[in-house]
Coordinates of C-alpha atoms in Angstrom, one line a residue:
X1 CA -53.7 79.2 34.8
X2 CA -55.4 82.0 36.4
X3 CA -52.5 83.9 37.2
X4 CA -51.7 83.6 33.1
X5 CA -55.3 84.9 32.3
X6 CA -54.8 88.1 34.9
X7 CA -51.3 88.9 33.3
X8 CA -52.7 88.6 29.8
X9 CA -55.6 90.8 30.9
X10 CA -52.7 93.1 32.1
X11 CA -50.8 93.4 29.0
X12 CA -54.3 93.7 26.9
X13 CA -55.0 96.9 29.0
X14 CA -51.8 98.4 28.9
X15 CA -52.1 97.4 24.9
X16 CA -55.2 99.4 24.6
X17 CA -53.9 102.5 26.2
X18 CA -50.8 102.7 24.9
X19 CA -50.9 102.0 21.0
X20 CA -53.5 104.4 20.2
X21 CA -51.5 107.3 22.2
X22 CA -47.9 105.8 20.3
X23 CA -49.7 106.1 16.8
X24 CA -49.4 109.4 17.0
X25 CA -45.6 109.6 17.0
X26 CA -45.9 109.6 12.9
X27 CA -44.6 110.0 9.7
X28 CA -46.4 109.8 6.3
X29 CA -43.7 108.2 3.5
X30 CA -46.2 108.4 0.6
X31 CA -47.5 112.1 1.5
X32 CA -50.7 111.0 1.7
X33 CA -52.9 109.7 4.8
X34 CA -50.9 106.3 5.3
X35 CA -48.4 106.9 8.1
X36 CA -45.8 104.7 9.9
X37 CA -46.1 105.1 13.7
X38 CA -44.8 103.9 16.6
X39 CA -48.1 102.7 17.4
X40 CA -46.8 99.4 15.7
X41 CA -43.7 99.1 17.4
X42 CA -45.5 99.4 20.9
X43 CA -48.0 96.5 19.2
X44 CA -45.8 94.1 18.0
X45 CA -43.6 94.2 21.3
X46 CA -46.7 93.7 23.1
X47 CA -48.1 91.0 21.2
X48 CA -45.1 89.2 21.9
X49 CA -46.1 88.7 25.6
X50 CA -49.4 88.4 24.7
X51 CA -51.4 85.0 23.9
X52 CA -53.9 84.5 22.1
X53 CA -53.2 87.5 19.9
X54 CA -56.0 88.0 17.6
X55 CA -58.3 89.4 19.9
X56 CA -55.9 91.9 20.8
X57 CA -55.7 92.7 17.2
X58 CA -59.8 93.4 17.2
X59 CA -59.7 94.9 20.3
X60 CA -56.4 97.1 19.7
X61 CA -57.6 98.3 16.0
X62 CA -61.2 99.6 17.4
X63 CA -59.4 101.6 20.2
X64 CA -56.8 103.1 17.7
X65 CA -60.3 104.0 15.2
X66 CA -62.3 105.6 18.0
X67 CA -59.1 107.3 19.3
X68 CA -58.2 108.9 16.3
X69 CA -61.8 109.9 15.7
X70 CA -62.1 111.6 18.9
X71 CA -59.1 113.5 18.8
X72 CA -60.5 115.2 15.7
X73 CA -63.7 115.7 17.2
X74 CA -61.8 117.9 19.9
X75 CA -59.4 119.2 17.0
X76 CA -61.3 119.7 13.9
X77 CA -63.7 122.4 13.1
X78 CA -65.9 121.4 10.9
X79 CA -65.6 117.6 12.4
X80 CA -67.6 114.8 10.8
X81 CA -68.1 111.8 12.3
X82 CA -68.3 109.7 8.8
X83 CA -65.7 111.5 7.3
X84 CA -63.4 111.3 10.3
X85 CA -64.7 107.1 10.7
X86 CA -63.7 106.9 7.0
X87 CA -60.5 108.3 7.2
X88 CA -59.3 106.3 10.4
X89 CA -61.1 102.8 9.7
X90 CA -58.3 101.4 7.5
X91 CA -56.2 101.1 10.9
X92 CA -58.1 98.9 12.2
X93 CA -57.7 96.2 9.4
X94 CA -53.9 96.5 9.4
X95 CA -53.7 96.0 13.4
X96 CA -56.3 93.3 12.9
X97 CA -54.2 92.2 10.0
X98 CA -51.2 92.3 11.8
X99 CA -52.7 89.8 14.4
X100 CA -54.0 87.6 12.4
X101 CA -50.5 86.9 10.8
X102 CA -49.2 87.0 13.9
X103 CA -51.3 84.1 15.3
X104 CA -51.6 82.5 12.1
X105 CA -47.5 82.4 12.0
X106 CA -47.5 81.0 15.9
X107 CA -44.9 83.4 16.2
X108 CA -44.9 83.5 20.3
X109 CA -44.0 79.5 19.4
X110 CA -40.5 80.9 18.1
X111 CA -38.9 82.7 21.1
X112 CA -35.8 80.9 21.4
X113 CA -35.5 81.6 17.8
X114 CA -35.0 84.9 17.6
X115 CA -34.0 85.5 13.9
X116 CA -37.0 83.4 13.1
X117 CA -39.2 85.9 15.6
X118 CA -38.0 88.8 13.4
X119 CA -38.8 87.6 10.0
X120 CA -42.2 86.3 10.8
X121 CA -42.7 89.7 12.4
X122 CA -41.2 91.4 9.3
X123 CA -43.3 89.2 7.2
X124 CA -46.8 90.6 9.5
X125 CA -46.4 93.8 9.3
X126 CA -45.6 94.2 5.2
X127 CA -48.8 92.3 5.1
X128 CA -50.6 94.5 7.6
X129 CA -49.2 98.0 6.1
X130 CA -50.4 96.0 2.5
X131 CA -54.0 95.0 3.8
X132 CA -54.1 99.1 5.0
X133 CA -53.1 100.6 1.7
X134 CA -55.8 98.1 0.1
X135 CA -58.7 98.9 1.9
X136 CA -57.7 103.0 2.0
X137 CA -57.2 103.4 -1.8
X138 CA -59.9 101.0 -2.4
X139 CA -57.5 99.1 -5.0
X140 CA -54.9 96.8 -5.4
X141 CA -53.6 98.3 -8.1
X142 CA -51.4 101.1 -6.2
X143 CA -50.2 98.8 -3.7
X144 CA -48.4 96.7 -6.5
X145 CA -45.2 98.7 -7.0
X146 CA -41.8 98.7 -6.1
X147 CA -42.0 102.2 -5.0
X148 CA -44.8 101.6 -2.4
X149 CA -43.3 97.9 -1.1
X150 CA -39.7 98.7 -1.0
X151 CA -40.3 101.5 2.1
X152 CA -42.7 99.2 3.9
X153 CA -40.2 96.4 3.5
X154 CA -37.4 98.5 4.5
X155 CA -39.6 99.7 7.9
X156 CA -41.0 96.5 8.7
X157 CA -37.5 95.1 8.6
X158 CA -35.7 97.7 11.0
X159 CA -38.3 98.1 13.2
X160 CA -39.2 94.7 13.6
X161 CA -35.5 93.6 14.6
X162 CA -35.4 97.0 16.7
X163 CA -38.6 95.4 18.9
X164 CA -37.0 92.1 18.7
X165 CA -33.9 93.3 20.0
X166 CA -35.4 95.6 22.8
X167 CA -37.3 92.4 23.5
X168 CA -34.6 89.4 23.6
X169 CA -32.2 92.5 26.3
X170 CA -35.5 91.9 28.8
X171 CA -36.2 88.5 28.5
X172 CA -32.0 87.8 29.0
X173 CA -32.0 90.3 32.2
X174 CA -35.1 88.6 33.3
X175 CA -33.4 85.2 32.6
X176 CA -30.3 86.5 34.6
X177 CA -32.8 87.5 37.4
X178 CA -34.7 83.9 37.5
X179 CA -31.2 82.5 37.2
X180 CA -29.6 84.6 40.4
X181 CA -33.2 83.5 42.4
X182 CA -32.8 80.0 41.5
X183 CA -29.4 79.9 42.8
X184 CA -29.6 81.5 45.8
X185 CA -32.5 79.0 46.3
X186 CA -30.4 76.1 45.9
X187 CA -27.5 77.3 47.9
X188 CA -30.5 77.8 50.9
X189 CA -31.3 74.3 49.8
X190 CA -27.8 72.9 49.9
X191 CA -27.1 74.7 53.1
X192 CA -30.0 73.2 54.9
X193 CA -29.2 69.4 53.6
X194 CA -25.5 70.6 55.3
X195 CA -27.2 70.9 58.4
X196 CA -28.9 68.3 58.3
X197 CA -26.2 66.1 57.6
X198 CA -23.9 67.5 60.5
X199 CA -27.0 66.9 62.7
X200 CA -27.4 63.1 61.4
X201 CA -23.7 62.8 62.5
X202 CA -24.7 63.8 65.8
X203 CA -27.5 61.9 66.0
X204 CA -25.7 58.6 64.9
X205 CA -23.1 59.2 68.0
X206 CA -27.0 59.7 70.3
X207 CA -27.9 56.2 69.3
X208 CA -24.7 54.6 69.9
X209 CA -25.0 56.2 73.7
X210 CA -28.3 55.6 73.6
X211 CA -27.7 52.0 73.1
X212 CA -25.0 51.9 75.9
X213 CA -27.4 53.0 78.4
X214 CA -30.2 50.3 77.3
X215 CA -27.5 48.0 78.0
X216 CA -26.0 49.3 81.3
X217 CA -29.7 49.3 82.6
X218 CA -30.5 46.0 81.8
X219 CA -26.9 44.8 83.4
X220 CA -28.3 46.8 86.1
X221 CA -31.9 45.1 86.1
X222 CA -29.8 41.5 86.3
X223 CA -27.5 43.0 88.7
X224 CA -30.4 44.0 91.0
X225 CA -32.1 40.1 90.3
X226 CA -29.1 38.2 91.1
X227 CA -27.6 40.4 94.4
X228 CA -30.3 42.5 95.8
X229 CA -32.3 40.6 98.8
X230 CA -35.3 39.7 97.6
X231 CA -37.5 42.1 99.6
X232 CA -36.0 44.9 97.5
X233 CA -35.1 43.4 94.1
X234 CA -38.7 43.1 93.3
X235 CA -39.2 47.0 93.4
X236 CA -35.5 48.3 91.8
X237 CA -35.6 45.6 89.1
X238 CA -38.8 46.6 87.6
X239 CA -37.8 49.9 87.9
X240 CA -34.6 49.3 86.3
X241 CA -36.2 47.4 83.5
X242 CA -38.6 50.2 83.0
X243 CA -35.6 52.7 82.3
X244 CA -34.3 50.1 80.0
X245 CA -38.1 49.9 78.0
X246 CA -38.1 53.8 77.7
X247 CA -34.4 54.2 76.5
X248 CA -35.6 51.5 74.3
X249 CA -38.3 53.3 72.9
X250 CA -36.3 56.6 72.7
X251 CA -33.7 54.4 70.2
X252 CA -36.0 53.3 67.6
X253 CA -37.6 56.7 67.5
X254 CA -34.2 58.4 67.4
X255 CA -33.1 55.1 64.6
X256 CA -36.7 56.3 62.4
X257 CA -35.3 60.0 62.6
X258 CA -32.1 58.9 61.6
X259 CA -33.2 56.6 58.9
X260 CA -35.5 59.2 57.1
X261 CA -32.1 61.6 57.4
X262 CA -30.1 59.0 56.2
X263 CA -32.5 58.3 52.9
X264 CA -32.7 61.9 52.1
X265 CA -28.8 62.7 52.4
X266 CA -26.6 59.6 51.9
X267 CA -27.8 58.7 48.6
X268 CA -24.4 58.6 46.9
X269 CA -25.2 60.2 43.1
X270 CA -24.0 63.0 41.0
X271 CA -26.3 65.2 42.3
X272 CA -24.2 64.6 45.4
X273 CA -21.1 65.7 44.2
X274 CA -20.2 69.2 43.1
X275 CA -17.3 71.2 41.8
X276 CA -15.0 72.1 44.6
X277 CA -14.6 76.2 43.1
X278 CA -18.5 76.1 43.1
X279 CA -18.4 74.8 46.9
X280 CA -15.9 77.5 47.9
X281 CA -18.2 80.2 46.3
X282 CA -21.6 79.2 48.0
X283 CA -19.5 78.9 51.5
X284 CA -17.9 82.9 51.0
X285 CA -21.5 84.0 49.8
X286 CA -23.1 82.5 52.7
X287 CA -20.3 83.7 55.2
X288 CA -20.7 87.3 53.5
X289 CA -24.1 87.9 54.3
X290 CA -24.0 86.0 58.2
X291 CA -20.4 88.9 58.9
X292 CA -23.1 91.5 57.3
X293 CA -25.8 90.1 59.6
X294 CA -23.5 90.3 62.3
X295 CA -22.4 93.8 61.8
X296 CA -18.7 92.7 60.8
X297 CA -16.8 94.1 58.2
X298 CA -15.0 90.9 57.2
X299 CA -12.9 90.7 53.6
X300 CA -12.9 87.0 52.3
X301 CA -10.3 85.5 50.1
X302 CA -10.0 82.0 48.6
X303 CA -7.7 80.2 46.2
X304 CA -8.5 76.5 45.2
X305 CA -5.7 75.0 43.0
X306 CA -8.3 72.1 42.1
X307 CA -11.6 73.9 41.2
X308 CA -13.1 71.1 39.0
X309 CA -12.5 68.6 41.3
X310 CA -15.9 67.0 42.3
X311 CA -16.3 66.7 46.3
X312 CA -19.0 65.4 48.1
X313 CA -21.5 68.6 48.7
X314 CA -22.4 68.2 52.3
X315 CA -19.3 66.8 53.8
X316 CA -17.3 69.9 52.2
X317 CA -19.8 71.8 53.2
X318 CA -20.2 71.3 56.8
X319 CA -17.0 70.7 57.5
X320 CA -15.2 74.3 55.8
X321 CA -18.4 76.4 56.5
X322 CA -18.5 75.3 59.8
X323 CA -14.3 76.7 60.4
X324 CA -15.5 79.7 58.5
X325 CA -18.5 80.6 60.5
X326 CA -16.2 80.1 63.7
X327 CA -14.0 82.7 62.0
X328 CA -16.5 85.2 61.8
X329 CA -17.6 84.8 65.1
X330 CA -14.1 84.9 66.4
X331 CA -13.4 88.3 64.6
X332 CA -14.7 91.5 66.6
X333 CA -15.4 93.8 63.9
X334 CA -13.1 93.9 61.1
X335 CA -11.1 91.3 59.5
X336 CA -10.5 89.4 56.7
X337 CA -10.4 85.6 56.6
X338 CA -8.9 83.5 53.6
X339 CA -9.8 79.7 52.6
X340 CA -7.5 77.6 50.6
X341 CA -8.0 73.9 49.1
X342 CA -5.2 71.9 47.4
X343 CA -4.0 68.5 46.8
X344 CA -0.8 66.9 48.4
X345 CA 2.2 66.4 45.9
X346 CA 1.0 62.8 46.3
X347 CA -3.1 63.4 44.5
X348 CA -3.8 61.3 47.7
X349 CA -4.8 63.9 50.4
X350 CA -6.8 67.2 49.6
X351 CA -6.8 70.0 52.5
X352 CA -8.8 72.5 53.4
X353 CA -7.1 75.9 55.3
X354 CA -9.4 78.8 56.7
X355 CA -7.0 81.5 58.3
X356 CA -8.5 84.5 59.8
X357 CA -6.9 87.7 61.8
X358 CA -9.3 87.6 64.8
X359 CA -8.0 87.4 68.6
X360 CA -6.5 84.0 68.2
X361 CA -6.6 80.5 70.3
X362 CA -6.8 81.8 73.7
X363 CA -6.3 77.7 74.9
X364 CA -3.3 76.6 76.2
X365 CA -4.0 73.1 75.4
X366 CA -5.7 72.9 71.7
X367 CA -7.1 69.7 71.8
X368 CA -9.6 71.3 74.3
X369 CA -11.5 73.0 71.6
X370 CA -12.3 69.5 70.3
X371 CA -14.1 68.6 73.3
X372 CA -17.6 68.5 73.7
X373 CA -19.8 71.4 75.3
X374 CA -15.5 73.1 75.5
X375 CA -16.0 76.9 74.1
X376 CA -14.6 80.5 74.4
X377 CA -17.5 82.4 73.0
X378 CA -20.1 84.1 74.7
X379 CA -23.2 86.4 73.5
X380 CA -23.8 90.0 74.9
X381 CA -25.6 88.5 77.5
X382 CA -22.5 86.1 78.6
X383 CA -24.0 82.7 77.6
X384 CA -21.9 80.8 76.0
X385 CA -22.5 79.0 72.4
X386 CA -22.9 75.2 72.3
X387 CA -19.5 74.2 71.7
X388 CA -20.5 71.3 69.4
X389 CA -19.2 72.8 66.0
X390 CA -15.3 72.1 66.3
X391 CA -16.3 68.7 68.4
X392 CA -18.6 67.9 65.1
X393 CA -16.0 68.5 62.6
X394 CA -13.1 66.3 64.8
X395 CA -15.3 63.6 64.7
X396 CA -16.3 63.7 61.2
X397 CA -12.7 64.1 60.2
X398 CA -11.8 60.6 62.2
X399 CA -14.2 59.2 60.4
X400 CA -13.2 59.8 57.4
X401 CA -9.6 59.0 58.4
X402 CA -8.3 62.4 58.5
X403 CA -6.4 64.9 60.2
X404 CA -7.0 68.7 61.7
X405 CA -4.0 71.1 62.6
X406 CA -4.5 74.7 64.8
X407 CA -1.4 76.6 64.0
X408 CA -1.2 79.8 64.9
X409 CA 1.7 83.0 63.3
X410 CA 2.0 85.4 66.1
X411 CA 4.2 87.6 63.7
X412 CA 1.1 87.9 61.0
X413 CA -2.0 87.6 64.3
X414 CA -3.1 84.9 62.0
X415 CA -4.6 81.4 63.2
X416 CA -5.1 78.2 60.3
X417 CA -7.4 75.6 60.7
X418 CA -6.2 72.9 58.0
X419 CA -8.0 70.1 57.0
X420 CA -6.3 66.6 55.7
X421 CA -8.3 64.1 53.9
X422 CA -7.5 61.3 52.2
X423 CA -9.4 61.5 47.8
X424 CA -11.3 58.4 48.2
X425 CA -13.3 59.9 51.4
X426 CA -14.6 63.1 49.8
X427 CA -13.9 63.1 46.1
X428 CA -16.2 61.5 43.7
X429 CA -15.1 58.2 42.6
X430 CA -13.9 57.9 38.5

């Protein structure tokens, strides 16, 4: 509310200092004192931001008067302040004419009409430049003809779909703007639930070893009862059975993390699901800017065959951004890295390729890069990364019933990563 009130406040002011300075970029149709100005075509685009209007109007129409009769105080000779007052005062009834009309209409009610906009703002201004000639021939007798309505009509018109148009261009590149920040918010948004997900997997494997180790220390508590001498087993057991009460307690916290995860991502929806070409897209973005934050000159390519196919968000997700991100971290500094998605020949398995032109597997055995804590990259400083991410994604994969593949073409310095999956585990169901 108050932020409205200080932007309205903003547009009055810049109202007030610029209409009166635009009015006098004139003409005069009748050859007379009446002249069309582009004093009204700053107004009406104004008022168009602007709510309430009337006001404005008031406000707008005594800043034009005493404007106009300064300028011929500094211009004029033999300047009169009555004479001058008299000769400027019918501006002020059209702009608070023109307001009036305009508030009356509720025109600011119409913006996603825009045809509708420009007619009620035609429709203002003939009665504004009508109210003018009025009060400045002192008769309604001149304003009556054809000759004297047709211009106005004719101005109003062209000018008022000229603001209208100049209007609509900012509100669509503003739309486009609030459009592109929206987006980006929702990929950040999407991203993070990804995270989140993967770390939920990796959480559910903590609380199955965590629950292994309650149970081997209680074994060990009865083991301790039943074969330790007596003089002992007093002492080991309760420590045993200590360890067992604080790996306990360590589960159901870990199970409350896991359930509040669990609630927030594994609601299955629509909003869950998401067209795989859409997917694809956030993934490159998001790959773009981590290559740019890495200093890397990286080229991305990708080619999905089935880009309306709905796939669950954060399973695609974690799983291809995850092979991607290794991809720019395996690449030096230049590169390019391409990601493919298809169905089999059978519409029962979809997979997922990332191929990239960095230094390739330098493993013997693949399968190690699938073990936990395994990994061949290191920082500046020589500590190595986690070694979790291609662990992660095997384990998700089995899951899910899947299969991953490392092939490498020594001929093109290529490696592919190549997802299978079978529909039902990733694709939205019907």
């Amino acid at each position: 509310m108050r932020s409205s009130m200080r932007e309205n406040l903003y547009i009055l002011i810049v109202m007030l200092l610029t209409v009166p300075i635009a009015g006098e970029l004139k003409f005069h149709p009748f050859q007379d004192d009446f002249r069309i100005s582009f004093g009204t075509t700053a107004f009406f685009f104004l008022l168009l931001w602007l709510r309430p209007s009337f006001l404005a109007g008031l406000l707008t129409g005594m800043t034009v008067v005493l404007f106009r009769v300064g300028l011929d105080w500094m211009s004029v000779d033999d300047f009169g302040f009555v004479s001058s007052f008299s000769l400027h005062i019918p501006a002020f009834f059209f702009y608070a004419t023109f307001a009036g009309l305009f508030s009356l209409l509720r025109v600011n009610l119409f913006h996603h009409l825009p045809l509708w906009v420009g007619l009620l703002g035609t429709v203002a201004e003939i009665g504004a430049n009508l109210v003018e000639l009025c009060v400045r021939f002192r008769s309604i007798e001149p304003v009556g003809h054809w000759s004297v309505i047709g211009p106005i009509v004719a101005i109003a018109l062209i000018r008022s779909f000229f603001v209208l148009s100049f209007f609509n261009i900012i509100q669509l590149r503003q739309a486009t703007w609030l459009e592109k920040q929206q987006r980006n918010r929702n990929e950040r948004m999407l991203m993070l639930v990804s995270n989140l997900y993967e770390e939920s997997v990796h959480l559910k494997k903590t609380l199955h070893q965590v629950e292994e180790i309650t149970r081997d220390c209680y074994e060990l508590y009865r083991s301790i009862k039943e074969q330790v001498p007596k003089e002992w087993a007093g002492r080991y057991s309760k420590q045993a059975l200590s360890i067992a009460g604080q790996v306990h307690e360590v589960k159901k916290d870990n199970q409350r993390i896991y359930a509040g995860l669990s609630k927030l991502i594994s609601d299955e929806n629509e909003r869950d699901y998401m067209p795989l070409g859409e997917l694809i897209s956030i993934i490159v973005r998001a790959q773009e800017k981590y290559a740019s934050l890495l200093g890397k000159t990286i080229r991305f390519e990708s080619h999905v065959t089935i880009p309306y196919l709905a796939c669950h968000i954060y399973t695609t997700l974690s799983l291809v951004n995850n092979l991607v991100a290794n991809a720019v971290e395996a690449i030096k500094d230049k590169g390019s890295i391409s990601i493919q998605a298809s169905l089999s020949e059978s519409r029962e398995w979809i997979q997922f390729s990332v191929a990239d032109n960095g230094p390739g597997i330098q493993v013997k055995d693949a399968t190690l890069l699938f073990m936990p804590g395994f990994t061949t990259k290191y920082d500046e400083s020589g500590k190595p990364s986690t070694g979790i991410g291609l662990c992660y994604i095997k384990e998700v994969i089995d899951n899910l019933e899947g299969s991953i593949e490392i092939t490498e073409k020594r001929e093109q310095k290529e490696t592919y990563f190549t997802i299978r999956l079978p529909i039902a585990s990733i694709v939205q169901k019907g």
